[in-house]
């Protein structure tokens, strides 16, 4: 899974959907356990200090065409 695919999956997760206008702060991949961690916050937060939301996405091998 690419970083872009992991971010997309995180945005469509139940936690990610709570963010109206996402600002991606950090994306990490732990290859030992196959988990992406996407840290984001809402660009139009009503408070000055907002805790970032961390979304975990399991890396899955995309199913491609057999050659």
Coordinates of C-alpha atoms in Angstrom, one line a residue:
X1 CA 0.0 0.0 0.0
X2 CA 1.3 3.4 -0.9
X3 CA 1.4 6.3 1.6
X4 CA -1.3 8.0 -0.5
X5 CA -3.5 4.9 -0.2
X6 CA -3.0 4.8 3.6
X7 CA -3.9 8.4 3.9
X8 CA -7.1 7.9 1.8
X9 CA -8.1 4.9 4.0
X10 CA -7.5 7.0 7.1
X11 CA -9.6 9.8 5.9
X12 CA -12.5 7.4 5.1
X13 CA -12.3 5.7 8.5
X14 CA -14.8 6.5 11.2
X15 CA -12.1 8.6 13.1
X16 CA -11.0 10.4 9.9
X17 CA -14.6 11.3 9.0
X18 CA -14.8 13.4 12.1
X19 CA -12.3 15.9 10.6
X20 CA -14.1 18.4 8.3
X21 CA -10.9 19.8 6.6
X22 CA -8.0 17.5 7.3
X23 CA -4.5 18.7 7.8
X24 CA -2.1 15.8 7.7
X25 CA 0.7 16.3 10.2
X26 CA 2.6 13.1 10.0
X27 CA 2.4 9.7 8.3
X28 CA 4.5 6.7 9.7
X29 CA 4.7 3.1 8.6
X30 CA 5.7 0.4 11.1
X31 CA 6.9 -2.3 8.7
X32 CA 7.4 -4.8 11.6
X33 CA 3.6 -4.9 12.2
X34 CA 2.3 -3.5 8.9
X35 CA 0.5 -0.6 10.3
X36 CA 0.3 3.0 9.0
X37 CA -0.3 5.8 11.6
X38 CA -1.8 9.0 10.1
X39 CA -1.8 12.0 12.5
X40 CA -4.2 14.8 11.4
X41 CA -6.1 17.7 12.8
X42 CA -9.0 19.8 11.6
X43 CA -8.1 23.0 9.8
X44 CA -11.3 24.7 11.0
X45 CA -11.1 23.7 14.6
X46 CA -13.1 25.9 16.9
X47 CA -10.4 25.8 19.6
X48 CA -6.9 27.1 19.5
X49 CA -5.5 23.9 20.9
X50 CA -6.7 20.7 19.3
X51 CA -5.4 17.3 20.0
X52 CA -4.3 15.6 16.8
X53 CA -6.3 12.6 15.7
X54 CA -4.3 9.4 15.1
X55 CA -5.7 6.9 12.7
X56 CA -4.2 3.4 12.3
X57 CA -4.5 1.7 9.0
X58 CA -3.5 -1.9 8.4
X59 CA -1.3 -2.3 5.3
X60 CA -2.8 -4.7 2.9
X61 CA -1.1 -6.0 -0.2
X62 CA -3.1 -4.8 -3.2
X63 CA -4.5 -7.5 -5.4
X64 CA -2.9 -7.1 -8.8
X65 CA -3.2 -8.9 -12.1
X66 CA -1.2 -12.1 -12.3
X67 CA 1.5 -12.1 -15.0

